[in-house]
Amino acid sequence: MMHDDVEKILYTKETLENRIAALGRQITADYAGKAPLCIGVLKGSFVFMADLIRAIDLDCSVEFMAVSSYGDGTTTTGAVNITKDVGVSIEGRDVIIIEDILDSGVTLSYLMGYLSAMKPASLAICTLLDKPARRKADVKPDYCGFECPDEFIVGYGLDYAQRYRNLPYIGILKRSVYSA
Ligand code: IMP
Ligand code: MG
């Protein structure tokens, strides 16, 4: 069973709910009177995004982008490739990029450059998790759920080889699963 592959639970369902409610309140206050455009980075962010937007009490809209950089391994390859573009004009919009995890920062620093060239009114990053230990690109999140340890983690949208996204909590994946 997938639960047996988890070494340790880092954030329970309840911990996630509470933290995401607080993030939603913070974004609601910071963007009062605005109609932000939330752009989720597929696939990892979709579970977080679904909960976060319902915690934002504003007239917001939702779009998705998809990038590939990871393959099925546990460390980044460095190259970022847009496989699905935003599809709408973001000029003059207050854009919030929604990510599951900020690791090396390569993905988000590329996306920040790409999206800022489209002249949004503002551009912010909201990531559920920040793993600062592995940072290569100079990126700081505007909103962050948790600073997490330098471990490979899964659940609540985060995968290893496309598995474990449906775990309702976030946990550290047993090393034996990927170093077998
Ligand atoms: P970065 O470009 O290195 O910051 O990588 C960001 C992407 O790598 C995230 O959006 C995740 O999809 C993936 N990633 C990084 N660390 C982890 C992890 O611990 N578990 C699952 N996915 C991860
Ligand atoms: Mg991702």
Short mmCIF file of C-alpha atoms and ligand atoms in Angstrom, two decimals:
data_model
loop_
_atom_site.label_atom_id
_atom_site.label_comp_id
_atom_site.label_asym_id
_atom_site.label_seq_id
_atom_site.Cartn_x
_atom_site.Cartn_y
_atom_site.Cartn_z
CA MET A 1 0.00 0.00 0.00
CA MET A 2 1.17 3.53 -0.72
CA HIS A 3 0.99 4.48 2.98
CA ASP A 4 3.70 1.90 3.75
CA ASP A 5 6.13 3.79 1.48
CA VAL A 6 5.95 6.87 3.72
CA GLU A 7 8.78 7.15 6.23
CA LYS A 8 7.21 9.90 8.30
CA ILE A 9 4.18 12.19 8.06
CA LEU A 10 5.29 15.84 8.03
CA TYR A 11 1.96 17.65 7.67
CA THR A 12 -1.33 15.99 8.49
CA LYS A 13 -4.60 16.73 6.69
CA GLU A 14 -5.63 18.97 9.56
CA THR A 15 -2.32 20.85 9.67
CA LEU A 16 -2.61 21.47 5.91
CA GLU A 17 -6.20 22.69 6.25
CA ASN A 18 -5.32 25.17 8.98
CA ARG A 19 -2.27 26.55 7.24
CA ILE A 20 -4.08 26.91 3.89
CA ALA A 21 -6.98 28.71 5.57
CA ALA A 22 -4.46 31.20 6.98
CA LEU A 23 -2.78 31.65 3.59
CA GLY A 24 -6.20 32.31 2.07
CA ARG A 25 -6.95 34.97 4.68
CA GLN A 26 -3.59 36.62 4.07
CA ILE A 27 -4.09 36.71 0.27
CA THR A 28 -7.66 37.95 0.71
CA ALA A 29 -6.41 40.85 2.83
CA ASP A 30 -3.42 41.68 0.60
CA TYR A 31 -5.49 41.69 -2.62
CA ALA A 32 -8.58 43.44 -1.20
CA GLY A 33 -10.44 45.22 -4.01
CA LYS A 34 -8.52 43.28 -6.67
CA ALA A 35 -9.40 40.27 -8.78
CA PRO A 36 -6.26 38.13 -8.82
CA LEU A 37 -5.50 35.55 -11.46
CA CYS A 38 -4.19 32.36 -9.89
CA ILE A 39 -1.98 30.34 -12.22
CA GLY A 40 -1.38 26.81 -11.01
CA VAL A 41 1.69 24.92 -12.14
CA LEU A 42 0.59 21.42 -13.14
CA LYS A 43 0.45 18.80 -12.01
CA GLY A 44 1.80 19.10 -8.48
CA SER A 45 -0.18 22.18 -7.46
CA PHE A 46 -3.69 21.02 -8.32
CA VAL A 47 -4.68 19.68 -4.90
CA PHE A 48 -3.27 22.70 -3.04
CA MET A 49 -4.81 25.08 -5.58
CA ALA A 50 -8.26 23.51 -5.20
CA ASP A 51 -8.18 24.10 -1.45
CA LEU A 52 -6.45 27.48 -1.56
CA ILE A 53 -8.83 29.21 -3.99
CA ARG A 54 -11.76 28.26 -1.76
CA ALA A 55 -9.97 29.98 1.11
CA ILE A 56 -9.59 33.20 -0.93
CA ASP A 57 -12.69 35.35 -0.50
CA LEU A 58 -12.21 37.48 -3.63
CA ASP A 59 -13.36 37.54 -7.22
CA CYS A 60 -10.43 35.51 -8.55
CA SER A 61 -9.91 33.45 -11.66
CA VAL A 62 -7.90 30.34 -12.35
CA GLU A 63 -5.60 29.22 -15.14
CA PHE A 64 -3.01 26.48 -15.39
CA MET A 65 0.40 26.07 -16.93
CA ALA A 66 2.39 22.91 -17.29
CA VAL A 67 6.14 22.61 -17.31
CA SER A 68 8.41 19.64 -17.51
CA SER A 69 11.77 19.60 -15.81
CA TYR A 70 11.86 16.59 -13.60
CA GLY A 71 11.39 13.29 -15.37
CA ASP A 72 10.70 10.50 -12.93
CA GLY A 73 13.74 11.04 -10.72
CA THR A 74 14.06 12.87 -7.44
CA THR A 75 16.44 15.66 -8.50
CA THR A 76 15.96 18.38 -11.07
CA THR A 77 17.51 18.22 -14.54
CA GLY A 78 17.86 22.00 -14.75
CA ALA A 79 16.04 22.50 -18.03
CA VAL A 80 12.51 23.94 -18.02
CA ASN A 81 10.10 23.33 -20.83
CA ILE A 82 6.61 24.87 -21.08
CA THR A 83 4.26 22.11 -22.20
CA LYS A 84 1.05 24.08 -21.61
CA ASP A 85 0.95 27.86 -21.81
CA VAL A 86 -1.43 30.13 -19.80
CA GLY A 87 -3.70 30.61 -22.79
CA VAL A 88 -5.10 34.02 -21.75
CA SER A 89 -3.69 37.52 -21.65
CA ILE A 90 -2.26 38.39 -18.25
CA GLU A 91 -1.42 41.99 -19.13
CA GLY A 92 -2.50 44.31 -16.33
CA ARG A 93 -3.63 41.40 -14.13
CA ASP A 94 -2.56 40.69 -10.56
CA VAL A 95 -1.05 37.27 -11.04
CA ILE A 96 -0.30 34.75 -8.32
CA ILE A 97 1.67 31.67 -9.37
CA ILE A 98 0.60 28.66 -7.32
CA GLU A 99 3.25 25.97 -6.83
CA ASP A 100 3.44 22.80 -4.80
CA ILE A 101 7.10 23.08 -3.84
CA LEU A 102 9.97 25.48 -4.39
CA ASP A 103 13.11 23.36 -4.53
CA SER A 104 16.09 24.45 -6.70
CA GLY A 105 14.00 27.43 -7.82
CA VAL A 106 14.83 26.73 -11.47
CA THR A 107 11.18 26.24 -12.46
CA LEU A 108 9.86 29.34 -10.71
CA SER A 109 12.68 31.62 -11.72
CA TYR A 110 12.06 30.63 -15.34
CA LEU A 111 8.30 31.15 -14.98
CA MET A 112 8.75 34.52 -13.25
CA GLY A 113 10.84 35.73 -16.19
CA TYR A 114 8.44 34.29 -18.74
CA LEU A 115 5.31 35.76 -17.14
CA SER A 116 6.76 39.15 -16.22
CA ALA A 117 7.52 39.70 -19.92
CA MET A 118 3.72 39.62 -20.44
CA LYS A 119 3.35 42.77 -18.33
CA PRO A 120 1.08 41.73 -15.47
CA ALA A 121 0.20 44.51 -12.97
CA SER A 122 1.85 42.38 -10.29
CA LEU A 123 3.38 38.92 -10.03
CA ALA A 124 3.64 36.92 -6.82
CA ILE A 125 4.54 33.36 -5.85
CA CYS A 126 2.49 31.25 -3.49
CA THR A 127 4.07 27.90 -2.73
CA LEU A 128 2.79 25.30 -0.32
CA LEU A 129 6.30 24.13 0.51
CA ASP A 130 9.72 25.70 0.42
CA LYS A 131 12.83 23.50 0.51
CA PRO A 132 15.53 26.22 0.79
CA ALA A 133 18.42 23.76 1.27
CA ARG A 134 18.59 23.01 -2.45
CA ARG A 135 18.16 26.50 -3.87
CA LYS A 136 20.12 27.24 -7.07
CA ALA A 137 18.16 30.17 -8.51
CA ASP A 138 17.48 33.31 -6.51
CA VAL A 139 13.74 32.99 -5.88
CA LYS A 140 11.79 33.84 -2.74
CA PRO A 141 8.13 33.02 -2.28
CA ASP A 142 5.70 35.82 -1.37
CA TYR A 143 3.47 33.27 0.33
CA CYS A 144 4.67 29.98 1.74
CA GLY A 145 2.81 27.28 3.62
CA PHE A 146 5.74 25.49 5.24
CA GLU A 147 9.50 25.43 5.09
CA CYS A 148 10.28 21.75 4.68
CA PRO A 149 13.36 19.63 5.34
CA ASP A 150 15.73 18.49 2.59
CA GLU A 151 13.99 15.19 1.97
CA PHE A 152 11.99 13.83 -0.95
CA ILE A 153 8.37 14.34 -0.04
CA VAL A 154 5.10 13.13 -1.49
CA GLY A 155 1.37 13.49 -1.06
CA TYR A 156 -1.32 16.16 -1.40
CA GLY A 157 -0.47 16.60 -5.11
CA LEU A 158 3.25 15.87 -4.90
CA ASP A 159 4.37 12.74 -6.66
CA TYR A 160 7.18 10.33 -7.12
CA ALA A 161 6.99 8.82 -10.63
CA GLN A 162 3.34 10.01 -10.80
CA ARG A 163 2.33 8.11 -7.66
CA TYR A 164 1.28 9.26 -4.16
CA ARG A 165 -0.48 12.46 -5.33
CA ASN A 166 -3.69 11.26 -3.69
CA LEU A 167 -2.26 10.89 -0.18
CA PRO A 168 -4.31 13.27 2.00
CA TYR A 169 -1.21 14.24 3.99
CA ILE A 170 2.40 15.15 3.11
CA GLY A 171 5.18 12.79 4.12
CA ILE A 172 8.78 11.81 3.53
CA LEU A 173 9.13 9.01 0.98
CA LYS A 174 11.18 6.04 2.13
CA ARG A 175 14.55 6.04 0.41
CA SER A 176 14.17 2.35 -0.37
CA VAL A 177 11.36 3.27 -2.80
CA TYR A 178 13.64 5.25 -5.11
CA SER A 179 17.11 3.88 -4.43
CA ALA A 180 16.19 0.24 -4.88
P1 IMP B 1 12.60 23.27 -8.79
O1 IMP B 1 12.60 23.78 -10.21
O2 IMP B 1 13.82 22.48 -8.46
O3 IMP B 1 12.30 24.34 -7.77
O4 IMP B 1 11.50 22.14 -8.75
C1 IMP B 1 10.20 22.39 -8.60
C2 IMP B 1 9.41 21.14 -8.94
O5 IMP B 1 10.11 19.94 -8.65
C3 IMP B 1 8.18 21.11 -8.07
O6 IMP B 1 7.13 21.80 -8.67
C4 IMP B 1 7.91 19.63 -7.93
O7 IMP B 1 7.09 19.20 -8.98
C5 IMP B 1 9.26 18.98 -8.04
N1 IMP B 1 9.81 18.62 -6.70
C6 IMP B 1 10.84 19.20 -6.05
N2 IMP B 1 11.07 18.63 -4.86
C7 IMP B 1 10.14 17.66 -4.74
C8 IMP B 1 9.83 16.70 -3.69
O8 IMP B 1 10.45 16.63 -2.62
N3 IMP B 1 8.78 15.86 -3.95
C9 IMP B 1 8.05 15.90 -5.11
N4 IMP B 1 8.29 16.79 -6.10
C10 IMP B 1 9.34 17.64 -5.92
MG MG B 2 5.45 21.17 -9.59
#
